[in-house]
GROMACS .gro file of C-alpha atoms in nm:
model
  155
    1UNK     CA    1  -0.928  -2.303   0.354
    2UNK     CA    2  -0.643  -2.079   0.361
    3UNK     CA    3  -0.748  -1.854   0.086
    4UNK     CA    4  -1.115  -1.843   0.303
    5UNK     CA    5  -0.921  -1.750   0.598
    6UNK     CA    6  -0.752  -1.454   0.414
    7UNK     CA    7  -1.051  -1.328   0.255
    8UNK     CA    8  -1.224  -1.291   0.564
    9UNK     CA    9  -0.926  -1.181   0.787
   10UNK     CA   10  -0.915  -0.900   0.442
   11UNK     CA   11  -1.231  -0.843   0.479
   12UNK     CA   12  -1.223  -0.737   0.864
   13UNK     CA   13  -0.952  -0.502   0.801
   14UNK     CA   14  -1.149  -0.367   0.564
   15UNK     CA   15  -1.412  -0.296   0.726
   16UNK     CA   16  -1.226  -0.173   1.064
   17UNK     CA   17  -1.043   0.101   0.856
   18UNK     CA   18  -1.365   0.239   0.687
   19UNK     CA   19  -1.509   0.240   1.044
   20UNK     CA   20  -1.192   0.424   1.143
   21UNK     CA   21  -1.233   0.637   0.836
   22UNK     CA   22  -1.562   0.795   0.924
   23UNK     CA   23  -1.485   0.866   1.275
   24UNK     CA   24  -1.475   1.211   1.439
   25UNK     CA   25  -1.102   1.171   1.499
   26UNK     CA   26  -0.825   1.382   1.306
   27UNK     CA   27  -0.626   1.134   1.072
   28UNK     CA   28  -0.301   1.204   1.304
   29UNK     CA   29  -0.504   1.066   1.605
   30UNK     CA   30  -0.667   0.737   1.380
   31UNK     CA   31  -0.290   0.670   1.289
   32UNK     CA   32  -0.161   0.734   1.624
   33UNK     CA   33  -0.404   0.522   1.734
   34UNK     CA   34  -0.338   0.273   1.474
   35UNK     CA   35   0.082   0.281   1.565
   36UNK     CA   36   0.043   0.232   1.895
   37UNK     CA   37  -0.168  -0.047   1.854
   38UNK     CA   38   0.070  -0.189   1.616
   39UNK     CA   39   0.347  -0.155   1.846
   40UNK     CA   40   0.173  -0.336   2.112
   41UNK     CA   41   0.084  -0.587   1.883
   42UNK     CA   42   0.406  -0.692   1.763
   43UNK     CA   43   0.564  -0.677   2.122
   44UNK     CA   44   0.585  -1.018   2.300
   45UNK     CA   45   0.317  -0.958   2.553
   46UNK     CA   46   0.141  -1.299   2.602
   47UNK     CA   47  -0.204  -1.202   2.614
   48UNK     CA   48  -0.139  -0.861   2.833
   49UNK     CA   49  -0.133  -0.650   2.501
   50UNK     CA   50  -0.556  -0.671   2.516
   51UNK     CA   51  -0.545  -0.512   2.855
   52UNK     CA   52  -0.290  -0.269   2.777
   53UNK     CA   53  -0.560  -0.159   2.510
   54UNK     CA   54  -0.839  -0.102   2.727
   55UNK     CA   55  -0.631   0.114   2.972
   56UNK     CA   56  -0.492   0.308   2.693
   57UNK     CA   57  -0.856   0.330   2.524
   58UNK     CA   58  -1.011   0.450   2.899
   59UNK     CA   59  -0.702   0.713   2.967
   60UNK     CA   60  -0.693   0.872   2.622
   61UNK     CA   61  -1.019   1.010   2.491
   62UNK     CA   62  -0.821   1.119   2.194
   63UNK     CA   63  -0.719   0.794   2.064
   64UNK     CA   64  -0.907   0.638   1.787
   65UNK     CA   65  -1.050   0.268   1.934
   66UNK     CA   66  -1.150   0.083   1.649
   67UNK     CA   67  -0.815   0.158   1.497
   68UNK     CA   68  -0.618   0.075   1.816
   69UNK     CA   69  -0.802  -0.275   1.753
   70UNK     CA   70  -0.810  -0.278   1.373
   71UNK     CA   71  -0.399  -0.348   1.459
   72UNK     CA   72  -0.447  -0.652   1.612
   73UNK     CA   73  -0.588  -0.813   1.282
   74UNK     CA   74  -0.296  -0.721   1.093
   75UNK     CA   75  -0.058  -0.915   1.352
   76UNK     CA   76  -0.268  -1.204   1.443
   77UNK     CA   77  -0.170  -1.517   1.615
   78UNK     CA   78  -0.042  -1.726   1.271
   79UNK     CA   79   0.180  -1.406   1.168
   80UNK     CA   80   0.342  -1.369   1.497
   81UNK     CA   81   0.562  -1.669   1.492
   82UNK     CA   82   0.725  -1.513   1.209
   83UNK     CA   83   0.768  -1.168   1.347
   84UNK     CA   84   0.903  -1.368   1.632
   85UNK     CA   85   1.176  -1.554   1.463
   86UNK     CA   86   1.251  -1.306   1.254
   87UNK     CA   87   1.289  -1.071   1.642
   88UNK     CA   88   1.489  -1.367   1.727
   89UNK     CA   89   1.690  -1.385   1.425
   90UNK     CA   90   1.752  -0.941   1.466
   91UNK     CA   91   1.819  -0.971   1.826
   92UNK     CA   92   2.124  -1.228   1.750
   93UNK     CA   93   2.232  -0.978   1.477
   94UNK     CA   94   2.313  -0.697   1.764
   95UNK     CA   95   2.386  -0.853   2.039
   96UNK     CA   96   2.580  -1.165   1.902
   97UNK     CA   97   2.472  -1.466   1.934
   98UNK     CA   98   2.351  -1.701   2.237
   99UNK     CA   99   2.687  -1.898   2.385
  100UNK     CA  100   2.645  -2.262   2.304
  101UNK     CA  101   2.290  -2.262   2.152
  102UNK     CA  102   2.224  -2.475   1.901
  103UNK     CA  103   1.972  -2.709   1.776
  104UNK     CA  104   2.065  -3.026   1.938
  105UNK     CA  105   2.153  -2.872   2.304
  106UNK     CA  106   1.884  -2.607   2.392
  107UNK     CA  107   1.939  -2.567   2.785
  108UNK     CA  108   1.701  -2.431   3.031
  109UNK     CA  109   2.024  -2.184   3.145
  110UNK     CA  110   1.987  -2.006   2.835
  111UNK     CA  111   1.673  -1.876   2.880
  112UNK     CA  112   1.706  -1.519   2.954
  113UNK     CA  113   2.021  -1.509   2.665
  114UNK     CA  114   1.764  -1.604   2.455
  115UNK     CA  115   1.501  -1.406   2.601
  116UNK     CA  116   1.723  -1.031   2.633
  117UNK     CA  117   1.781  -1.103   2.223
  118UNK     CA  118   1.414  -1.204   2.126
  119UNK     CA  119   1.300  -0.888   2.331
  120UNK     CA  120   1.605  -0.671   2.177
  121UNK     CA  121   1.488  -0.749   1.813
  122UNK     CA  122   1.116  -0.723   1.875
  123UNK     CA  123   1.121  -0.387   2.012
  124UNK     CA  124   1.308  -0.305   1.680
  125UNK     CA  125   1.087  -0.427   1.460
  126UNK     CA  126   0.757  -0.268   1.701
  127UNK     CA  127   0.905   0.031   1.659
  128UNK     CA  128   0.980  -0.002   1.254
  129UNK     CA  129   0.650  -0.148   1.250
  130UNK     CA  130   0.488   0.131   1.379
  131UNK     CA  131   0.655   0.396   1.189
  132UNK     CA  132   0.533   0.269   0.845
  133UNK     CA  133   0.181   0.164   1.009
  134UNK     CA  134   0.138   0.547   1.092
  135UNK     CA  135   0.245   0.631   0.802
  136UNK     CA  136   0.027   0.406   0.569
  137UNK     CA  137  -0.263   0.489   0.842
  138UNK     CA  138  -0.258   0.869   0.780
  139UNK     CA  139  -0.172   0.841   0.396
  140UNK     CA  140  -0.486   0.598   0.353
  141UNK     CA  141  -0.708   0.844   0.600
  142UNK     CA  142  -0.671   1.158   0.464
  143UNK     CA  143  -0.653   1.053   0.047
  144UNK     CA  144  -1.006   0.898   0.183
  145UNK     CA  145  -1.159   1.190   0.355
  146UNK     CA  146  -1.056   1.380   0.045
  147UNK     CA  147  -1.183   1.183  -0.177
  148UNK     CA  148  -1.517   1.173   0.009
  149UNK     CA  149  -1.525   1.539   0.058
  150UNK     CA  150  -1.431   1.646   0.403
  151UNK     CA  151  -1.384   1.946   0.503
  152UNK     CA  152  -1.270   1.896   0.849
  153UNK     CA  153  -0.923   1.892   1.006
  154UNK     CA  154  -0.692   1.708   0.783
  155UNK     CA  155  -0.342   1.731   0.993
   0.00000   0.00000   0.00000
């Protein structure tokens, strides 16, 4: 089942980033595109990140939507409790830990402690995310329209 669930989920990528591929969108604006989506992916957004997409998509012509989306298959709903502990985990590591958290004695008072540091290390790793998710995106776009022969704008 799990090995199913990967092969499609694979699969969809694969297709979204050929569809992004043979756009009429430079490979900066398809990784751009593919960044910011990545970045609002990975942010803690409950839901909100989808309509934060379609504004974004409606105000800027320029931006590539099927990779704005492709992004949200890379940091679907089963990976995101990782990248959340692991925010969690990074938000503790700069700003200290949370005063008297611990396993046994989770308080409703420490919410926004906990909150400020799982916030702190998310936007860290959105942002780290992002970086190597433009630069894989415009790597993997333009080696592909050279490959296929393009002759169009390549920057």
């Amino acid at each position: 089942m799990v090995r199913r669930r990967v092969a499609q989920t694979r699969e969809q990528v694969k297709e979204k980033l050929v569809a992004a591929l043979i756009e009429d969108h430079s490979p900066r604006e398809v990784a751009v595109s593919f960044s910011v989506g990545v970045f609002l992916t990975a942010l803690p957004t409950l839901g909100t990140g989808f309509l934060a997409f379609l504004v974004l998509a409606y105000l800027f012509k320029q931006l590539s939507k099927v990779a704005l989306f492709a992004s949200v298959l890379i940091l679907n709903p089963p990976v995101k409790w990782g990248v959340y502990a692991t925010s969690f985990w990074l938000g503790n590591q700069i700003l200290g830990p949370v005063p008297g958290l611990s396993f046994d004695g989770v308080s409703v008072s420490m919410g926004s402690d906990v909150l400020v540091r799982l916030w702190t290390g998310n936007v860290v790793l959105a942002v780290v995310f992002a970086a190597v998710g433009y630069v894989l995106a415009f790597r993997l776009i333009s080696e592909y329209r050279r490959r296929q022969g393009w002759t169009a704008e390549i920057s």
